XYZ file of C-alpha atoms in Angstrom:
484
model
C 7.543 16.375 9.133
C 5.215 18.394 6.938
C 3.509 21.192 8.867
C -0.150 20.301 9.438
C -1.159 23.902 8.744
C 0.186 23.595 5.196
C -1.460 20.269 4.353
C -4.349 21.915 2.518
C -1.947 23.852 0.295
C 0.204 20.781 -0.331
C -2.644 18.463 -1.332
C -4.956 19.927 -3.972
C -8.387 20.188 -2.414
C -10.825 17.378 -3.009
C -13.826 18.695 -1.073
C -15.225 16.354 1.546
C -18.692 16.884 0.124
C -17.474 15.478 -3.179
C -15.966 12.421 -1.493
C -19.152 11.953 0.509
C -21.183 12.105 -2.692
C -18.972 9.309 -4.033
C -19.541 7.376 -0.826
C -23.291 8.000 -0.843
C -23.844 4.770 -2.767
C -21.834 2.705 -0.274
C -23.523 -0.009 1.768
C -22.908 1.952 4.997
C -24.667 5.072 3.672
C -27.624 3.088 2.362
C -28.063 1.394 5.741
C -27.646 4.703 7.604
C -30.518 6.175 5.556
C -32.785 3.316 6.728
C -31.631 3.618 10.349
C -32.443 7.362 10.447
C -36.079 6.488 9.694
C -36.377 4.292 12.783
C -37.710 5.560 16.108
C -36.200 4.547 19.454
C -38.436 4.406 22.541
C -36.141 6.273 24.954
C -38.927 6.275 27.574
C -38.657 2.484 27.918
C -34.915 2.771 28.631
C -35.665 5.321 31.364
C -38.437 3.185 32.913
C -36.192 0.114 33.026
C -33.512 2.320 34.647
C -31.008 1.567 31.875
C -30.376 5.303 31.417
C -30.510 8.211 33.880
C -33.138 10.983 33.867
C -30.399 13.437 32.836
C -29.410 11.356 29.802
C -33.050 10.755 28.897
C -33.857 14.498 28.952
C -30.956 15.258 26.609
C -31.455 12.431 24.094
C -35.248 12.871 23.926
C -34.801 16.573 23.111
C -31.857 16.015 20.709
C -33.505 13.170 18.757
C -35.415 15.416 16.363
C -35.228 16.217 12.673
C -35.219 19.948 13.540
C -31.589 21.002 12.877
C -32.002 24.308 14.732
C -33.374 22.606 17.846
C -30.420 20.178 17.863
C -27.958 23.026 17.464
C -29.503 24.953 20.370
C -29.436 21.852 22.583
C -25.704 21.364 21.874
C -24.888 25.015 22.566
C -26.882 24.941 25.798
C -24.801 22.094 27.261
C -22.094 20.517 25.009
C -20.611 18.607 27.960
C -23.938 16.847 28.522
C -24.065 15.826 24.833
C -20.745 13.959 25.031
C -21.623 12.505 28.444
C -25.021 11.199 27.268
C -23.760 9.698 24.012
C -20.905 7.895 25.782
C -23.218 6.685 28.595
C -25.664 5.302 26.034
C -22.913 3.535 24.091
C -21.646 2.050 27.360
C -24.989 0.887 28.803
C -27.166 -0.076 25.830
C -26.489 -3.510 24.358
C -29.133 -3.809 21.618
C -27.464 -3.552 18.177
C -30.357 -1.635 16.628
C -30.140 1.131 19.259
C -26.315 1.318 19.058
C -26.630 1.708 15.278
C -29.073 4.581 15.775
C -26.859 6.355 18.369
C -23.752 6.083 16.151
C -25.660 7.459 13.161
C -26.788 10.414 15.312
C -23.182 11.110 16.402
C -21.895 10.871 12.820
C -24.605 13.218 11.533
C -23.882 15.655 14.363
C -20.164 15.776 13.412
C -20.924 15.975 9.683
C -23.120 19.057 10.258
C -20.250 20.888 11.988
C -16.751 19.423 12.209
C -15.865 21.676 15.184
C -18.177 19.480 17.270
C -15.413 16.879 17.532
C -14.045 19.079 20.322
C -17.174 18.297 22.399
C -15.820 14.757 22.878
C -12.227 15.943 23.294
C -13.123 18.458 26.024
C -15.339 15.940 27.833
C -12.549 13.319 27.922
C -10.026 15.920 29.125
C -12.385 16.962 31.927
C -12.947 13.333 32.945
C -9.245 12.456 32.452
C -10.246 9.568 30.215
C -9.232 8.579 26.697
C -11.540 9.935 24.023
C -10.765 6.826 21.945
C -11.500 3.997 24.388
C -15.327 3.843 24.043
C -15.108 3.969 20.239
C -12.171 1.577 19.756
C -14.026 -1.023 21.869
C -16.922 -0.928 19.409
C -14.580 -2.010 16.587
C -14.643 -5.461 18.213
C -18.426 -5.856 17.765
C -19.790 -8.469 15.368
C -22.217 -6.149 13.577
C -20.679 -4.735 10.360
C -22.618 -1.480 10.454
C -21.627 -0.754 14.080
C -17.929 -1.389 13.369
C -17.810 0.712 10.229
C -19.915 3.628 11.458
C -17.699 3.724 14.566
C -14.644 3.722 12.291
C -16.077 6.681 10.378
C -16.552 8.610 13.657
C -12.982 7.775 14.801
C -11.593 9.087 11.487
C -13.472 12.367 11.944
C -12.305 12.766 15.550
C -8.714 11.979 14.486
C -8.675 14.304 11.475
C -10.830 17.247 12.560
C -9.637 17.680 16.154
C -6.858 20.102 17.133
C -5.003 17.197 18.776
C -3.577 14.200 16.963
C -4.559 10.632 17.783
C -2.115 9.088 20.267
C 0.401 6.503 19.068
C -0.911 3.204 20.512
C -4.559 4.063 19.728
C -3.515 5.189 16.244
C -1.650 1.932 15.611
C -4.635 -0.113 16.806
C -7.043 1.808 14.546
C -4.824 1.742 11.431
C -4.174 -1.991 11.918
C -7.947 -2.526 12.149
C -8.472 -0.595 8.879
C -5.690 -2.571 7.190
C -7.189 -5.891 8.312
C -10.629 -4.844 7.073
C -9.150 -4.128 3.636
C -7.768 -7.675 3.527
C -11.102 -9.331 4.387
C -12.419 -11.187 1.362
C -15.758 -9.896 0.057
C -15.993 -7.131 2.683
C -19.198 -5.308 1.716
C -18.006 -2.244 3.670
C -14.691 -1.892 1.808
C -15.684 1.521 0.361
C -16.277 2.845 3.878
C -12.925 1.451 5.072
C -11.163 3.094 2.119
C -13.018 6.353 2.817
C -11.613 6.429 6.378
C -8.105 5.881 5.024
C -8.585 8.662 2.475
C -9.238 11.005 5.392
C -6.510 9.705 7.709
C -3.677 9.733 5.169
C -4.065 13.439 4.469
C -2.272 13.982 7.798
C 1.478 13.517 7.557
C 2.008 11.966 10.993
C -0.665 9.351 10.277
C 1.045 8.397 6.990
C 4.196 7.143 8.701
C 2.122 5.202 11.238
C 0.217 3.550 8.357
C 3.459 2.583 6.595
C 4.778 1.093 9.863
C 1.819 -1.339 10.032
C 2.620 -2.531 6.472
C -0.126 -0.397 4.982
C 1.392 0.191 1.521
C 1.812 -3.552 0.873
C -1.813 -4.085 1.868
C -3.114 -1.359 -0.482
C -1.141 -2.858 -3.376
C -2.144 -6.410 -2.527
C -5.833 -5.423 -2.713
C -5.258 -3.444 -5.934
C -3.554 -6.496 -7.496
C -6.753 -8.498 -6.976
C -10.166 -7.950 -8.502
C -11.844 -4.842 -7.098
C -14.379 -2.493 -8.664
C -13.316 0.854 -10.124
C -14.663 2.857 -7.151
C -12.457 0.917 -4.686
C -9.552 1.145 -7.161
C -9.952 4.923 -7.206
C -10.150 5.215 -3.421
C -7.112 3.031 -2.717
C -5.001 4.750 -5.400
C -6.102 8.064 -3.862
C -4.538 6.769 -0.601
C -1.278 6.053 -2.438
C -1.450 9.507 -4.020
C -1.697 11.363 -0.705
C 1.189 9.251 0.664
C 3.409 10.436 -2.219
C 3.130 14.064 -1.070
C 5.698 13.157 1.562
C 9.108 13.116 -0.211
C 10.517 10.298 1.962
C 7.532 8.055 1.241
C 7.588 8.967 -2.466
C 11.214 7.759 -2.591
C 10.418 4.420 -0.947
C 7.170 3.765 -2.803
C 8.479 1.712 -5.726
C 10.228 -0.725 -3.381
C 6.647 -2.032 -3.007
C 6.278 -2.381 -6.823
C 3.717 0.410 -7.008
C 4.722 1.391 -10.574
C 4.210 -2.058 -12.224
C 0.896 -2.583 -10.408
C -0.507 0.863 -11.282
C 0.796 0.567 -14.870
C -1.239 -2.648 -15.265
C -4.362 -0.931 -13.902
C -3.760 2.063 -16.209
C -3.619 -0.168 -19.287
C -7.007 -1.714 -18.382
C -8.671 1.430 -17.007
C -11.852 2.673 -18.652
C -12.822 5.194 -15.947
C -11.430 8.703 -16.285
C -11.094 9.270 -12.544
C -8.995 6.081 -12.134
C -6.739 7.177 -15.015
C -6.451 10.675 -13.524
C -5.417 9.499 -10.054
C -2.814 7.010 -11.425
C -1.211 9.747 -13.545
C -1.174 11.998 -10.462
C 0.661 9.267 -8.464
C 3.202 8.816 -11.287
C 3.789 12.568 -11.445
C 4.433 12.751 -7.693
C 6.860 9.819 -7.885
C 9.003 11.993 -10.169
C 8.219 15.510 -8.927
C 8.079 15.072 -5.128
C 11.201 12.902 -4.830
C 14.205 14.930 -3.661
C 16.869 12.395 -4.738
C 17.435 12.820 -8.497
C 18.737 9.261 -8.896
C 15.539 7.809 -7.403
C 13.398 10.023 -9.661
C 15.425 8.719 -12.617
C 14.861 5.095 -11.499
C 11.114 5.791 -11.261
C 11.131 7.158 -14.827
C 12.965 4.071 -16.121
C 10.552 1.777 -14.242
C 7.617 3.548 -15.918
C 9.249 3.176 -19.342
C 9.801 -0.555 -18.735
C 6.174 -0.955 -17.641
C 5.040 0.432 -21.026
C 3.668 3.696 -19.542
C 4.923 5.666 -22.569
C 2.725 3.524 -24.814
C -0.285 4.231 -22.567
C 0.481 7.972 -22.628
C 0.508 7.969 -26.435
C -2.932 6.280 -26.405
C -4.254 8.772 -23.826
C -2.983 11.679 -25.964
C -5.563 10.687 -28.579
C -8.460 10.970 -26.104
C -10.295 14.121 -25.166
C -10.550 14.852 -21.438
C -12.718 17.397 -19.637
C -10.208 17.643 -16.797
C -7.224 19.907 -17.608
C -5.123 18.208 -14.902
C -5.094 14.970 -16.901
C -3.788 16.696 -20.030
C -1.168 18.531 -17.975
C -0.024 15.302 -16.267
C 0.158 13.445 -19.608
C 2.418 16.173 -21.043
C 4.608 16.257 -17.914
C 5.055 12.473 -17.820
C 5.635 12.222 -21.568
C 8.431 14.831 -21.421
C 10.117 13.222 -18.397
C 9.914 9.644 -19.699
C 11.115 10.579 -23.198
C 14.095 12.406 -21.648
C 14.921 9.387 -19.468
C 14.916 7.099 -22.546
C 17.530 9.335 -24.232
C 19.673 9.235 -21.097
C 19.253 5.528 -20.376
C 22.355 3.363 -19.893
C 22.041 -0.400 -20.324
C 22.923 -0.913 -16.643
C 20.167 1.530 -15.530
C 17.724 -0.426 -17.657
C 18.894 -3.773 -16.252
C 18.921 -2.547 -12.639
C 15.382 -1.177 -12.858
C 14.085 -4.355 -14.474
C 15.583 -6.544 -11.735
C 14.198 -4.269 -8.984
C 10.739 -4.453 -10.554
C 10.835 -8.269 -10.266
C 9.370 -8.495 -13.784
C 12.206 -10.121 -15.676
C 11.837 -10.778 -19.402
C 14.238 -11.484 -22.273
C 15.093 -7.822 -22.891
C 18.259 -7.317 -25.033
C 20.663 -6.659 -22.115
C 20.404 -10.226 -20.766
C 21.839 -11.852 -23.914
C 24.441 -9.116 -24.575
C 27.993 -10.395 -23.996
C 29.241 -6.792 -24.063
C 26.820 -5.885 -21.252
C 28.067 -8.696 -18.998
C 31.750 -8.027 -19.731
C 31.335 -4.368 -18.792
C 28.835 -4.661 -15.933
C 29.129 -8.041 -14.165
C 31.164 -6.493 -11.322
C 28.499 -3.802 -10.825
C 26.105 -6.454 -9.521
C 28.263 -6.373 -6.361
C 27.283 -2.756 -5.646
C 25.223 -1.771 -2.555
C 26.110 -5.021 -0.762
C 25.126 -7.245 -3.729
C 21.645 -5.669 -3.918
C 20.806 -6.919 -7.437
C 22.213 -10.407 -6.788
C 20.156 -10.695 -3.609
C 17.026 -9.741 -5.595
C 17.801 -12.372 -8.253
C 18.276 -15.070 -5.599
C 15.061 -13.940 -3.873
C 13.185 -14.222 -7.199
C 14.505 -17.777 -7.661
C 13.100 -18.588 -4.244
C 9.703 -16.848 -4.436
C 8.610 -16.361 -8.060
C 6.056 -18.708 -9.612
C 6.540 -17.269 -13.114
C 8.596 -19.616 -15.369
C 9.837 -16.627 -17.432
C 11.193 -14.844 -14.338
C 12.840 -18.064 -13.091
C 14.437 -18.711 -16.502
C 15.876 -15.200 -16.870
C 17.093 -15.049 -13.236
C 18.876 -18.409 -13.665
C 20.501 -17.210 -16.888
C 21.676 -13.950 -15.265
C 23.270 -15.758 -12.334
C 25.106 -18.024 -14.798
C 26.360 -15.000 -16.787
C 27.481 -13.225 -13.611
C 29.640 -16.169 -12.477
C 31.006 -16.583 -16.020
C 32.181 -12.966 -16.173
C 33.148 -12.205 -12.568
C 36.121 -14.215 -11.200
C 34.870 -14.553 -7.601
C 31.246 -14.867 -8.681
C 30.848 -18.548 -7.820
C 31.888 -17.993 -4.208
C 29.557 -14.977 -3.817
C 26.546 -16.763 -5.351
C 27.167 -19.729 -3.072
C 27.337 -17.429 -0.027
C 24.016 -15.817 -1.011
C 22.315 -19.217 -1.375
C 21.987 -18.898 -5.155
C 23.686 -22.167 -6.081
C 21.252 -24.176 -3.967
C 18.247 -22.325 -5.463
C 19.387 -22.913 -9.050
C 20.010 -26.625 -8.386
C 16.470 -26.994 -6.970
C 15.130 -25.694 -10.302
C 16.686 -28.653 -12.158
C 13.503 -30.532 -11.243
C 11.087 -27.726 -12.202
C 7.995 -28.698 -14.219
C 8.699 -26.098 -16.941
C 11.257 -27.299 -19.549
C 12.617 -23.764 -20.166
C 13.303 -23.298 -16.455
C 15.054 -26.692 -16.284
C 17.172 -25.808 -19.339
C 18.305 -22.395 -18.002
C 18.934 -23.874 -14.537
C 21.104 -26.616 -16.091
C 23.168 -24.061 -18.030
C 23.586 -21.955 -14.866
C 24.685 -25.004 -12.844
C 27.262 -25.848 -15.549
C 28.672 -22.300 -15.300
C 28.749 -22.553 -11.511
C 30.676 -25.859 -11.649
C 32.934 -25.337 -14.672
C 36.173 -24.546 -12.809
C 35.791 -27.606 -10.650
C 35.284 -29.658 -13.804
C 38.511 -28.268 -15.293
C 40.358 -29.268 -12.132
C 38.756 -32.716 -12.180
C 39.632 -33.158 -15.857
C 43.301 -32.376 -15.182
C 43.360 -34.833 -12.279
C 41.904 -37.615 -14.456
C 44.396 -36.846 -17.217
C 47.241 -37.049 -14.688
C 45.957 -40.385 -13.386
C 45.715 -41.814 -16.878
C 49.323 -40.769 -17.576
C 50.519 -42.398 -14.349
C 48.460 -45.500 -15.082
C 50.720 -46.343 -17.999
C 53.544 -46.480 -15.429
C 52.707 -47.451 -11.819
C 49.082 -48.026 -10.597
C 47.811 -45.156 -8.470
C 44.621 -46.422 -6.835
C 46.182 -48.144 -3.898
C 44.947 -47.714 -0.315
C 45.479 -44.216 0.942
C 45.703 -42.668 -2.571
C 44.210 -39.175 -2.723
C 40.777 -38.828 -4.359
C 40.124 -35.592 -6.312
C 37.839 -33.162 -4.459
C 34.214 -33.372 -5.513
C 32.640 -30.441 -7.302
């Protein structure tokens, strides 16, 4: 685990004020500005006995625009502050008032992050969970209430001396992940902002990965989102790559092809900058040299070198971009010089983006490397079979079918292995595919899979014809050649 004390040195500082300026245009911030201008009649809550005299005295005095007066009230009795806020959240049901209370709490924490300990100390004294009252509010119907609560939870989790406990953490991160997946979620910037905070803490990163967080980030990035959300979600990937173990695993989720596509379309400097920073970490932070090499090859195959040459022509204000372009250019150029045909093939298959690159049609490649597809428990063969099963792209299906045919043609036990992995069945299903190229390649692959059986059958027929000139052979009980 990375020491929490060193996190700020490990991740180059992006001041919270700067992130909050970016978030200032979000729907949540716009609504919060309107809510601050409202006035709540606390007296009516006291008269109807919905709140106690003690809670009324605190909230009436604290609900003022005078920052100094609020600060003095908190110093005078911090325990009462936590007690009152939690009592109000527990006893008031009106959405408008809950919105106002949450905005007050968020502003209070934003003014001084040490105030998160007010809630921590109160819950310790009461022997209650600090998270319970807030996590319950994530189940409300009102979008503002859910997302302002989420913002408060992120601050409590990131600014407190104590980490968020495992089950509460899993619940919260799953909620954030599900919010990202909601179609047309108007609060998506606020959700991403919470993740940007949470994923700076190493322990929270692993918890996020365990709830399938990386796949979710990439799934959203593969769709149509605006450049601000793109930036925020790629920022989340970037902070994850500061952990060497996560940096090594990252491209198993196809992060390089997806970010390479965004890079080629990107017109915003900050999106370009954060993608280059992710790519740099995927080479620099990885401790296994072989994995770093695979990442370089994946970037080359995704045409990143071409993008770097285009970016070299542009003038950037940010020195980091220029530095990252030079670093990546040097590393990728070196990997091209050192690239074996099998490295190239392996990386292409792992990316899932098969195309008719020269290695596929090279007889020399298959003669020398067919047996290498058995390595790591048939890893590459399993990927090819999986692509036949899941891909909708006719090009990918055509190339995968061809490769399976070449493997069985050049590796003696290949037919048996492909059958065991379910490849034969997948290829045969493609004989009825709507695309003529897929049908053609599937037919060729099936022929290669069956060819030995055909040779056997041919010999049997020949033998029968020879015997036929002498004694007839198809009498009852005569042996029938085994079917292919």
